[in-house]
Short mmCIF file of C-alpha atoms in Angstrom, two decimals:
data_model
loop_
_atom_site.label_atom_id
_atom_site.label_comp_id
_atom_site.label_asym_id
_atom_site.label_seq_id
_atom_site.Cartn_x
_atom_site.Cartn_y
_atom_site.Cartn_z
CA MET A 2 9.47 11.58 37.88
CA THR A 3 12.97 10.34 37.24
CA TYR A 4 13.22 8.63 33.90
CA SER A 5 15.79 6.22 32.49
CA ASN A 6 18.21 7.47 29.88
CA LYS A 7 16.40 5.37 27.28
CA VAL A 8 13.10 7.11 27.94
CA LEU A 9 14.82 10.48 27.80
CA ASP A 10 16.54 9.54 24.54
CA HIS A 11 13.27 8.49 22.88
CA TYR A 12 11.59 11.59 24.27
CA GLU A 13 14.32 13.92 23.02
CA ASN A 14 14.78 12.11 19.69
CA PRO A 15 11.53 10.39 18.85
CA ARG A 16 11.91 7.71 16.17
CA ASN A 17 9.48 7.63 13.26
CA ALA A 18 7.30 10.45 14.49
CA GLY A 19 4.67 11.58 12.03
CA SER A 20 1.82 10.22 9.93
CA PHE A 21 1.20 8.33 6.72
CA ALA A 22 -1.74 9.32 4.56
CA GLN A 23 -4.67 7.11 5.63
CA ASP A 24 -5.39 5.98 2.07
CA GLU A 25 -1.81 5.12 1.20
CA GLU A 26 -1.35 1.56 -0.08
CA GLY A 27 -0.67 -0.91 2.76
CA VAL A 28 -1.18 1.62 5.58
CA ALA A 29 -3.18 0.70 8.66
CA THR A 30 -3.81 2.77 11.79
CA GLY A 31 -4.32 1.91 15.43
CA MET A 32 -5.50 4.61 17.82
CA VAL A 33 -5.78 3.78 21.51
CA GLY A 34 -6.26 5.63 24.78
CA ALA A 35 -8.42 8.64 25.56
CA PRO A 36 -7.69 12.33 26.14
CA ALA A 37 -9.51 12.22 29.47
CA CYS A 38 -7.07 9.58 30.70
CA GLY A 39 -4.10 11.69 29.68
CA ASP A 40 -2.78 9.52 26.87
CA VAL A 41 -3.66 8.78 23.26
CA MET A 42 -1.39 6.82 20.92
CA LYS A 43 -1.70 6.59 17.17
CA LEU A 44 0.43 3.93 15.56
CA GLN A 45 0.53 3.48 11.79
CA ILE A 46 2.12 0.58 9.98
CA LYS A 47 2.90 0.27 6.28
CA VAL A 48 2.72 -3.34 5.17
CA SER A 49 4.35 -4.63 1.98
CA LYS A 50 2.61 -6.98 -0.46
CA ASP A 51 4.37 -9.97 1.09
CA GLY A 52 3.06 -9.10 4.54
CA ILE A 53 6.10 -7.46 6.12
CA ILE A 54 5.81 -4.21 8.10
CA GLU A 55 8.27 -2.08 6.16
CA ASP A 56 7.70 1.22 7.92
CA ALA A 57 5.88 2.70 10.91
CA ARG A 58 4.88 6.11 12.29
CA PHE A 59 3.51 7.30 15.59
CA LYS A 60 1.96 10.30 17.21
CA THR A 61 1.34 10.34 20.94
CA TYR A 62 -0.39 12.66 23.38
CA GLY A 63 0.85 11.68 26.81
CA CYS A 64 3.65 11.71 29.30
CA GLY A 65 7.30 11.08 28.51
CA SER A 66 7.07 7.33 28.93
CA ALA A 67 4.01 7.12 26.67
CA ILE A 68 5.94 8.96 23.96
CA ALA A 69 9.00 6.76 24.51
CA SER A 70 6.95 3.53 24.47
CA SER A 71 5.34 4.36 21.15
CA SER A 72 8.61 5.57 19.64
CA LEU A 73 10.23 2.28 20.66
CA VAL A 74 7.52 0.07 19.14
CA THR A 75 7.81 1.81 15.77
CA GLU A 76 11.42 0.57 15.74
CA TRP A 77 10.49 -2.91 16.90
CA VAL A 78 7.66 -3.61 14.46
CA LYS A 79 9.70 -2.75 11.42
CA GLY A 80 10.78 -5.82 9.41
CA LYS A 81 8.31 -8.05 11.22
CA THR A 82 5.29 -9.88 9.85
CA LEU A 83 1.94 -8.98 11.38
CA ASP A 84 1.95 -12.11 13.50
CA GLU A 85 5.48 -11.44 14.69
CA ALA A 86 4.50 -7.88 15.60
CA LEU A 87 1.73 -9.26 17.79
CA THR A 88 4.30 -11.10 19.89
CA ILE A 89 5.66 -7.78 21.22
CA LYS A 90 4.49 -7.67 24.82
CA ASN A 91 4.20 -4.76 27.19
CA ALA A 92 6.57 -6.38 29.67
CA ARG A 93 9.39 -6.24 27.13
CA ILE A 94 8.67 -2.60 26.38
CA ALA A 95 8.60 -1.74 30.07
CA GLU A 96 11.81 -3.66 30.65
CA GLU A 97 13.64 -2.07 27.71
CA LEU A 98 12.70 1.43 28.88
CA ALA A 99 13.06 0.63 32.59
CA LEU A 100 9.63 2.13 33.22
CA PRO A 101 8.72 2.73 36.86
CA PRO A 102 5.66 0.80 38.12
CA VAL A 103 3.29 3.78 37.82
CA LYS A 104 4.17 4.01 34.12
CA ILE A 105 3.56 0.39 33.16
CA HIS A 106 0.21 1.40 31.66
CA CYS A 107 2.15 3.29 28.96
CA SER A 108 3.72 0.05 27.76
CA VAL A 109 0.33 -1.66 27.87
CA LEU A 110 -1.05 1.11 25.69
CA ALA A 111 1.82 0.65 23.21
CA GLU A 112 1.06 -3.07 22.96
CA ASP A 113 -2.61 -2.22 22.44
CA ALA A 114 -1.63 0.18 19.68
CA ILE A 115 0.17 -2.61 17.81
CA ARG A 116 -2.90 -4.86 18.14
CA ALA A 117 -5.17 -2.08 16.95
CA ALA A 118 -3.01 -1.31 13.91
CA VAL A 119 -2.75 -4.98 12.95
CA ALA A 120 -6.50 -5.44 13.41
CA ASP A 121 -7.12 -2.41 11.20
CA TYR A 122 -4.89 -3.88 8.51
CA LYS A 123 -6.65 -7.22 8.65
CA LYS A 124 -10.04 -5.56 8.52
CA LYS A 125 -9.06 -3.52 5.49
CA HIS A 126 -7.71 -6.60 3.74
CA GLY A 127 -10.61 -8.88 4.52
CA GLU A 128 -8.83 -11.13 6.98
CA LYS A 129 -10.52 -12.14 10.16
CA MET B 17 22.85 34.73 29.96
CA VAL B 18 20.02 33.74 32.24
CA LYS B 19 20.95 31.29 34.99
CA LEU B 20 19.32 27.85 34.68
CA PRO B 21 17.24 26.19 35.96
CA ILE B 22 14.62 28.89 36.45
CA TYR B 23 12.35 28.58 39.48
CA LEU B 24 8.71 29.39 38.74
CA ASP B 25 7.18 27.25 41.47
CA TYR B 26 7.01 29.73 44.35
CA SER B 27 3.65 28.35 45.47
CA ALA B 28 5.31 25.00 46.18
CA THR B 29 7.83 26.71 48.41
CA THR B 30 10.05 29.78 48.44
CA PRO B 31 13.74 30.16 49.16
CA VAL B 32 14.43 31.46 52.65
CA ASP B 33 15.29 35.14 52.29
CA PRO B 34 19.00 35.72 53.05
CA GLY B 35 18.01 38.23 55.74
CA VAL B 36 15.86 35.56 57.37
CA VAL B 37 18.74 33.06 57.35
CA GLN B 38 20.97 35.59 59.11
CA ALA B 39 18.30 36.27 61.71
CA MET B 40 17.91 32.55 62.45
CA ILE B 41 21.52 31.49 62.84
CA PRO B 42 22.30 32.85 66.33
CA TRP B 43 19.33 30.93 67.74
CA LEU B 44 20.79 27.51 66.93
CA ALA B 45 24.08 27.16 68.79
CA GLU B 46 24.86 30.50 70.40
CA ARG B 47 21.49 31.39 71.92
CA PHE B 48 20.04 27.93 72.22
CA GLY B 49 17.88 28.34 75.31
CA ASN B 50 14.42 26.86 75.71
CA PRO B 51 11.90 29.70 75.63
CA ALA B 52 9.95 27.85 78.32
CA SER B 53 12.87 28.03 80.79
CA ARG B 54 11.69 30.68 83.20
CA SER B 55 14.60 30.46 85.62
CA HIS B 56 17.62 31.76 83.68
CA ALA B 57 18.85 34.16 81.02
CA PHE B 58 19.12 31.47 78.31
CA GLY B 59 15.39 30.98 78.50
CA TRP B 60 14.54 34.65 78.89
CA GLU B 61 16.35 35.76 75.74
CA ALA B 62 14.80 32.93 73.70
CA ASP B 63 11.38 33.83 75.04
CA ALA B 64 11.92 37.48 74.12
CA ALA B 65 12.87 36.46 70.57
CA VAL B 66 9.79 34.26 70.26
CA GLU B 67 7.54 37.09 71.46
CA LYS B 68 9.11 39.57 69.05
CA ALA B 69 8.49 37.11 66.21
CA ARG B 70 4.91 36.65 67.37
CA GLU B 71 4.49 40.41 67.20
CA ASN B 72 5.83 40.47 63.64
CA VAL B 73 3.52 37.70 62.48
CA ALA B 74 0.55 39.41 64.15
CA MET B 75 1.39 42.76 62.58
CA LEU B 76 1.38 41.45 59.00
CA VAL B 77 -2.21 40.29 59.40
CA GLY B 78 -3.67 42.92 61.74
CA ALA B 79 -3.90 40.59 64.73
CA ASP B 80 -2.95 40.92 68.38
CA SER B 81 0.19 38.90 69.15
CA ARG B 82 -1.75 37.04 71.88
CA GLU B 83 -3.90 35.61 69.09
CA ILE B 84 -0.98 33.81 67.39
CA ILE B 85 -0.26 30.14 68.22
CA TRP B 86 2.89 28.52 66.82
CA THR B 87 2.51 25.25 64.93
CA SER B 88 4.68 23.15 62.62
CA GLY B 89 3.06 24.60 59.50
CA ALA B 90 -0.24 25.27 57.77
CA THR B 91 -1.17 21.59 57.66
CA GLU B 92 -1.04 21.39 61.43
CA SER B 93 -2.80 24.74 61.77
CA ASN B 94 -5.62 23.51 59.54
CA ASN B 95 -5.92 20.28 61.52
CA LEU B 96 -5.90 22.12 64.85
CA ALA B 97 -8.41 24.72 63.70
CA ILE B 98 -10.94 22.44 62.01
CA LYS B 99 -10.77 19.43 64.31
CA GLY B 100 -10.29 21.63 67.36
CA ALA B 101 -13.36 23.77 66.61
CA ALA B 102 -15.51 20.85 65.42
CA HIS B 103 -14.73 18.85 68.55
CA PHE B 104 -15.28 21.79 70.88
CA HIS B 105 -18.69 22.59 69.39
CA LYS B 106 -19.85 19.04 68.73
CA GLU B 107 -22.80 19.34 71.10
CA LYS B 108 -24.00 22.39 69.18
CA GLY B 109 -23.68 20.98 65.68
CA ARG B 110 -21.87 18.42 63.59
CA HIS B 111 -21.98 19.82 60.09
CA ILE B 112 -18.95 21.32 58.33
CA ILE B 113 -18.85 23.24 55.06
CA THR B 114 -15.77 23.64 52.91
CA LEU B 115 -14.93 23.98 49.19
CA LYS B 116 -14.00 21.30 46.69
CA THR B 117 -10.97 23.38 45.75
CA GLU B 118 -9.42 23.51 49.22
CA HIS B 119 -5.95 22.17 49.93
CA LYS B 120 -5.72 18.49 50.92
CA ALA B 121 -4.78 19.56 54.44
CA VAL B 122 -8.32 20.89 54.79
CA LEU B 123 -10.17 18.31 52.68
CA ASP B 124 -8.52 15.36 54.37
CA THR B 125 -9.11 16.82 57.81
CA VAL B 126 -12.81 17.19 57.04
CA ARG B 127 -12.87 13.63 55.68
CA GLU B 128 -11.42 12.44 58.95
CA LEU B 129 -14.18 14.25 60.84
CA GLU B 130 -16.71 12.53 58.59
CA ARG B 131 -15.23 9.20 59.68
CA GLU B 132 -15.78 10.36 63.27
CA GLY B 133 -19.47 10.92 62.50
CA PHE B 134 -19.59 14.56 61.42
CA ALA B 135 -21.45 15.55 58.25
CA ALA B 136 -19.73 17.60 55.56
CA THR B 137 -20.64 19.60 52.47
CA TYR B 138 -17.97 20.14 49.83
CA LEU B 139 -19.21 23.13 47.87
CA GLY B 140 -18.45 23.48 44.18
CA VAL B 141 -17.11 26.76 42.81
CA GLN B 142 -17.89 28.95 39.83
CA GLU B 143 -15.88 28.71 36.61
CA SER B 144 -13.72 31.55 37.96
CA GLY B 145 -12.81 29.36 40.93
CA LEU B 146 -14.71 31.64 43.32
CA ILE B 147 -17.35 30.54 45.78
CA ASP B 148 -20.99 31.18 44.87
CA LEU B 149 -22.32 32.99 47.95
CA GLY B 150 -25.90 32.04 47.12
CA ALA B 151 -24.96 28.36 47.02
CA PHE B 152 -23.05 28.84 50.26
CA ARG B 153 -26.06 30.32 52.03
CA ALA B 154 -28.20 27.48 50.71
CA ALA B 155 -25.77 24.89 52.08
CA LEU B 156 -25.94 26.25 55.64
CA ARG B 157 -27.86 24.06 58.07
CA PRO B 158 -29.06 24.69 61.59
CA ASP B 159 -26.36 22.28 62.79
CA THR B 160 -23.51 23.78 60.76
CA SER B 161 -20.73 24.38 63.25
CA VAL B 162 -17.59 25.08 61.21
CA VAL B 163 -16.91 26.63 57.81
CA SER B 164 -13.44 26.47 56.25
CA VAL B 165 -12.57 28.43 53.10
CA MET B 166 -9.10 29.27 51.86
CA LEU B 167 -8.07 32.85 51.18
CA VAL B 168 -5.82 32.17 48.16
CA ASN B 169 -6.01 28.98 46.15
CA ASN B 170 -2.70 27.18 45.73
CA GLU B 171 -3.30 26.05 42.14
CA ILE B 172 -5.08 28.97 40.50
CA GLY B 173 -4.31 31.83 42.90
CA VAL B 174 -7.88 33.09 43.17
CA ILE B 175 -8.82 35.11 46.26
CA GLN B 176 -12.05 34.04 47.95
CA PRO B 177 -14.34 36.73 49.42
CA VAL B 178 -13.68 35.69 53.02
CA GLY B 179 -15.06 38.96 54.39
CA GLU B 180 -18.49 38.20 52.99
CA ILE B 181 -18.37 34.54 53.96
CA GLY B 182 -17.27 35.51 57.47
CA ALA B 183 -20.11 38.01 57.83
CA ILE B 184 -22.63 35.28 57.04
CA CYS B 185 -20.97 32.92 59.54
CA ARG B 186 -20.98 35.61 62.25
CA GLU B 187 -24.67 36.20 61.71
CA LYS B 188 -25.33 32.49 62.24
CA GLY B 189 -22.84 31.92 65.04
CA ILE B 190 -20.70 29.53 62.99
CA VAL B 191 -16.94 29.22 63.50
CA PHE B 192 -15.11 30.45 60.38
CA HIS B 193 -11.63 29.16 59.57
CA VAL B 194 -9.48 30.47 56.72
CA ASP B 195 -6.41 28.74 55.31
CA ALA B 196 -4.14 31.65 54.41
CA ALA B 197 -0.99 29.62 53.67
CA GLN B 198 -0.75 31.01 50.14
CA ALA B 199 -1.88 34.51 51.01
CA THR B 200 0.65 36.15 53.33
CA GLY B 201 2.68 38.83 51.61
CA LYS B 202 0.46 38.50 48.53
CA VAL B 203 -2.79 40.10 49.68
CA GLU B 204 -3.64 42.56 52.44
CA ILE B 205 -4.99 40.74 55.47
CA ASP B 206 -6.57 42.81 58.21
CA LEU B 207 -7.97 40.63 60.94
CA LEU B 208 -9.04 43.71 62.84
CA LYS B 209 -11.80 44.07 60.25
CA LEU B 210 -12.18 40.58 58.78
CA PRO B 211 -14.83 38.46 60.52
CA VAL B 212 -12.59 35.41 60.70
CA ASP B 213 -12.22 33.28 63.84
CA LEU B 214 -9.27 31.09 62.90
CA MET B 215 -6.60 31.59 60.25
CA SER B 216 -3.73 29.29 59.25
CA PHE B 217 -0.29 30.52 58.20
CA SER B 218 2.85 28.96 56.85
CA ALA B 219 6.38 30.40 56.89
CA HIS B 220 7.89 28.65 53.89
CA LYS B 221 5.47 30.10 51.35
CA THR B 222 6.59 33.57 52.39
CA TYR B 223 10.42 33.29 52.31
CA GLY B 224 10.65 31.74 55.76
CA PRO B 225 11.85 28.27 56.77
CA LYS B 226 9.90 25.04 56.36
CA GLY B 227 8.53 23.36 59.46
CA ILE B 228 6.98 26.38 61.14
CA GLY B 229 3.56 27.95 60.91
CA ALA B 230 0.97 29.63 63.03
CA LEU B 231 -2.72 29.66 63.80
CA PHE B 232 -4.60 32.86 64.53
CA VAL B 233 -7.17 32.22 67.26
CA ARG B 234 -9.43 35.22 67.76
CA ARG B 235 -9.80 36.61 71.28
CA LYS B 236 -12.84 38.84 70.75
CA PRO B 237 -15.22 37.18 70.16
CA ARG B 238 -13.27 34.29 71.56
CA ALA B 239 -12.70 31.31 69.27
CA ARG B 240 -12.77 28.06 71.26
CA LEU B 241 -10.73 25.00 70.33
CA GLU B 242 -9.87 21.60 71.68
CA ALA B 243 -6.12 20.98 71.62
CA GLN B 244 -4.91 18.22 69.31
CA MET B 245 -1.41 17.95 70.75
CA HIS B 246 -1.07 17.38 74.48
CA GLY B 247 1.95 17.82 76.70
CA GLY B 248 3.63 20.63 78.56
CA GLY B 249 0.85 23.10 78.00
CA HIS B 250 2.76 25.43 75.69
CA GLU B 251 0.89 28.04 73.68
CA ARG B 252 -1.80 28.43 76.32
CA GLY B 253 -2.45 24.72 76.23
CA LEU B 254 -3.53 24.80 72.60
CA ARG B 255 -0.35 23.31 71.20
CA SER B 256 2.17 21.59 73.42
CA GLY B 257 5.74 21.05 72.33
CA THR B 258 9.02 22.91 72.84
CA LEU B 259 9.08 26.02 70.68
CA PRO B 260 11.72 25.92 67.90
CA THR B 261 13.20 29.35 68.54
CA HIS B 262 15.27 29.57 65.33
CA GLN B 263 12.28 28.57 63.17
CA ILE B 264 10.01 31.03 64.94
CA VAL B 265 12.55 33.84 64.61
CA GLY B 266 12.77 32.96 60.90
CA MET B 267 9.02 33.14 60.44
CA GLY B 268 8.85 36.43 62.31
CA GLU B 269 11.58 37.99 60.20
CA ALA B 270 10.03 36.61 56.98
CA PHE B 271 6.67 38.13 57.86
CA ARG B 272 8.31 41.42 58.84
CA LEU B 273 10.03 41.52 55.44
CA ALA B 274 6.74 40.69 53.74
CA ARG B 275 5.09 43.65 55.44
CA GLU B 276 7.98 45.91 54.48
CA ASN B 277 8.21 44.72 50.85
CA MET B 278 4.61 44.09 49.84
CA ALA B 279 3.90 47.55 48.45
CA SER B 280 6.88 47.48 46.09
CA GLU B 281 6.91 43.74 45.40
CA LEU B 282 3.33 43.25 44.25
CA PRO B 283 3.36 45.66 41.27
CA ARG B 284 6.72 44.28 40.14
CA ILE B 285 5.48 40.68 40.25
CA ARG B 286 2.22 41.65 38.58
CA ALA B 287 4.15 43.22 35.68
CA LEU B 288 6.22 40.04 35.29
CA ARG B 289 3.13 37.80 35.42
CA ASP B 290 1.41 39.99 32.81
CA ARG B 291 4.52 39.74 30.64
CA LEU B 292 4.36 35.95 30.92
CA LEU B 293 0.65 35.99 30.09
CA ALA B 294 1.26 38.20 27.05
CA GLY B 295 3.98 35.81 25.86
CA ILE B 296 1.72 32.80 26.32
CA SER B 297 -1.18 34.52 24.58
CA GLY B 298 0.83 34.14 21.38
CA ILE B 299 0.43 30.36 21.67
CA GLU B 300 -2.68 28.95 20.01
CA ALA B 301 -5.26 27.07 22.11
CA ALA B 302 -3.76 28.08 25.48
CA TYR B 303 -6.43 28.65 28.13
CA VAL B 304 -5.99 30.42 31.45
CA ASN B 305 -7.54 28.49 34.34
CA GLY B 306 -9.43 30.50 36.94
CA GLY B 307 -10.62 34.09 36.83
CA MET B 308 -8.05 36.81 36.18
CA ALA B 309 -9.87 39.75 37.81
CA PRO B 310 -7.04 41.55 39.65
CA GLU B 311 -9.07 41.89 42.86
CA HIS B 312 -9.73 38.14 42.87
CA ARG B 313 -6.35 36.68 41.94
CA VAL B 314 -2.88 37.13 43.38
CA PRO B 315 -0.39 38.58 40.90
CA HIS B 316 2.02 35.68 41.48
CA ASN B 317 -0.03 32.98 39.79
CA LEU B 318 -0.69 31.96 36.22
CA ASN B 319 -2.28 28.60 35.47
CA VAL B 320 -2.63 27.69 31.81
CA SER B 321 -3.81 24.64 29.90
CA PHE B 322 -2.06 24.04 26.60
CA ALA B 323 -4.64 21.99 24.74
CA TYR B 324 -3.54 18.81 22.92
CA VAL B 325 -0.32 18.63 24.97
CA GLU B 326 0.01 16.57 28.15
CA GLY B 327 1.35 18.47 31.17
CA GLU B 328 4.05 16.12 32.33
CA SER B 329 5.60 15.79 28.90
CA LEU B 330 5.48 19.57 28.57
CA MET B 331 7.35 19.88 31.85
CA MET B 332 9.97 17.48 30.44
CA SER B 333 10.35 19.61 27.37
CA ILE B 334 10.82 22.77 29.43
CA LYS B 335 13.10 20.98 31.85
CA ASP B 336 15.10 24.08 32.77
CA ILE B 337 11.92 25.73 34.02
CA ALA B 338 10.68 24.48 37.39
CA VAL B 339 6.86 24.58 37.35
CA SER B 340 4.10 22.20 38.38
CA SER B 341 1.25 20.58 36.50
CA GLY B 342 -2.30 19.40 37.13
CA SER B 343 -1.56 16.36 35.02
CA ALA B 344 -2.37 13.01 36.57
CA CYS B 345 1.12 11.84 35.76
CA THR B 346 2.56 14.21 38.32
CA SER B 347 0.28 13.12 41.14
CA ALA B 348 0.49 9.98 43.21
CA SER B 349 -3.22 9.35 42.70
CA LEU B 350 -3.08 9.28 38.88
CA GLU B 351 -6.04 11.66 38.88
CA PRO B 352 -5.82 15.02 37.14
CA SER B 353 -6.13 18.17 39.27
CA TYR B 354 -9.32 18.14 41.33
CA VAL B 355 -9.16 21.93 41.50
CA LEU B 356 -9.32 22.36 37.74
CA ARG B 357 -12.07 19.75 37.48
CA ALA B 358 -14.05 21.72 40.07
CA LEU B 359 -13.88 24.72 37.71
CA GLY B 360 -15.64 22.60 35.12
CA ARG B 361 -12.51 22.10 33.05
CA ASP B 362 -12.66 18.77 31.26
CA ASP B 363 -10.12 16.12 32.11
CA GLU B 364 -8.06 16.68 29.00
CA LEU B 365 -7.48 20.34 29.85
CA ALA B 366 -6.69 19.42 33.44
CA HIS B 367 -4.04 16.99 32.16
CA SER B 368 -2.64 19.79 30.00
CA SER B 369 -2.27 22.41 32.71
CA ILE B 370 0.89 24.11 33.92
CA ARG B 371 1.07 26.30 37.03
CA PHE B 372 3.57 29.14 36.95
CA THR B 373 4.12 30.89 40.27
CA LEU B 374 6.41 33.90 40.45
CA GLY B 375 8.13 35.43 43.41
CA ARG B 376 10.58 37.81 45.00
CA PHE B 377 13.59 36.67 42.98
CA THR B 378 11.94 36.27 39.54
CA THR B 379 13.50 38.45 36.83
CA THR B 380 12.38 39.77 33.43
CA GLU B 381 15.11 37.72 31.75
CA GLU B 382 13.78 34.56 33.37
CA ILE B 383 10.25 35.27 32.17
CA ASP B 384 11.42 35.97 28.62
CA HIS B 385 13.46 32.79 28.58
CA ALA B 386 10.54 30.79 29.95
CA ILE B 387 8.22 32.10 27.22
CA GLU B 388 10.67 31.12 24.50
CA VAL B 389 11.29 27.64 25.90
CA LEU B 390 7.57 27.14 26.37
CA ARG B 391 6.74 28.12 22.79
CA ARG B 392 9.28 25.63 21.49
CA GLY B 393 8.11 22.89 23.85
CA VAL B 394 4.44 23.28 22.98
CA ALA B 395 5.21 23.34 19.25
CA LYS B 396 7.37 20.20 19.51
CA LEU B 397 4.76 18.25 21.45
CA ARG B 398 1.91 19.36 19.21
CA ASP B 399 3.90 18.05 16.26
CA LEU B 400 3.86 14.73 18.09
CA SER B 401 0.23 14.94 19.19
CA PRO B 402 -2.46 12.93 17.39
CA LEU B 403 -5.04 15.18 19.05
CA TRP B 404 -3.52 18.32 17.61
CA GLU B 405 -3.40 16.63 14.18
CA MET B 406 -7.09 15.75 14.44
CA ALA B 407 -8.03 19.23 15.66
CA GLN B 408 -6.13 20.76 12.75
CA ALA B 409 -8.03 18.48 10.38
CA GLY B 410 -11.26 19.91 11.79
CA ILE B 411 -12.27 16.84 13.78
CA ASP B 412 -14.28 17.62 16.92
CA LEU B 413 -12.54 15.52 19.57
CA ASP B 414 -15.71 15.36 21.65
CA THR B 415 -17.42 13.35 18.91
CA VAL B 416 -14.69 10.70 18.77
CA GLN B 417 -15.38 7.33 20.41
CA TRP B 418 -12.27 6.78 22.52
CA ALA B 419 -11.16 3.35 23.55
CA ALA B 420 -10.97 4.04 27.28
CA HIS B 421 -8.41 2.11 29.25
#
């Protein structure tokens, strides 16, 4: 598989890799994918009192483009409101990283991870 | 300093041995004759070279040179053997048995025969990767006409007991084909004793050139085939097409070198493989795929799953080491290795597998470097892995409800 320089850069220097403590104030977690399918992404967001995502972390089991996609979305969600974060679409992720067609599912998974993290936050904070 | 990148993918292909290259060169421009030209010296010398090569191929495997048919490679040999025998004996029976862990060149050929109306049984294997002879006997039917089992598996390097399988086939009058593409120069093959009717060979897995192979077709008792390629009647009508003299000379020389070097090469490669295994054993949650019993695995192969790390990303992190992986991400089908799944490995471990295959030019320094790079790569990716984090926290991953996608 020949990857774009952007994928290689995120793979070599992953941004915001790591974890927040689950019970930390304002932290929500989205976990998507399955080991049997070869990729699992965990995306955590830390939301301030006024509803802005001030920080994010990821951990990903998967191929290079799965790691790059999740690394990229941690950068993109920062500074956004929850609703703004939900506007990040897989097509933009795929375009930014120049993912080959067989790797589009990695960007879809990254979008799903954002949705799952936001949903977790809303659930924890009693929003529907 | 060790020279990078390091090649540990000898089961994909091998470099042509420098001695083989030298042997081939004169047969391109200088001595270019068609071995089928019976009327002049150009043809005669090419024919003599082809026959000498045939002798060398036959000698490595204990065959008579008249039992060797040239083909374009093991894929063609497998096609010719399985389709050729199935078609020839179709009045007698239309049932074929093979293993789930065979190479695609066998599996896809049998699938094609199924489309033509033949029946097929794809036998599972034991956790070691070896055939269960009891299950094999049970799968035999009165109309079983062809059995095809590989000698050495390409992914996990295990050696099937083809002598025992062949004896059962003999007893029942069933044609027995063996794909030995991965076996030449790695295990002793003595067709004088082995009850095998047809055996496929490849040059490029044994330091010969790509694009040339051979099929052993036993004379006594005679193995009967229907040709798949028609034309000028070359190779006793079994495989028409002008013989590529330089390729054939290359295969002959490669097999001669294999015969000459095997005794010294095998212990050396085994020591290197064991060194690699010892280095990998220091890595937590690394599991060897396939049985390691020395009599049932070639010394060249090590296949390991590094749990909680995906194979393709691991290959990226060890980018100066050329290996292959059973990860779906490395296959066109997006399915993880069917061979590892047949061993009963779960999908996650199949995704996490790396195949290391060593060869004639592998050095101790290369193995030591590979171990170091691998340790770093696995540690880096586990740091990034949510599965590793969960496992460390004592969570049983099998109990987690995954959102499948």
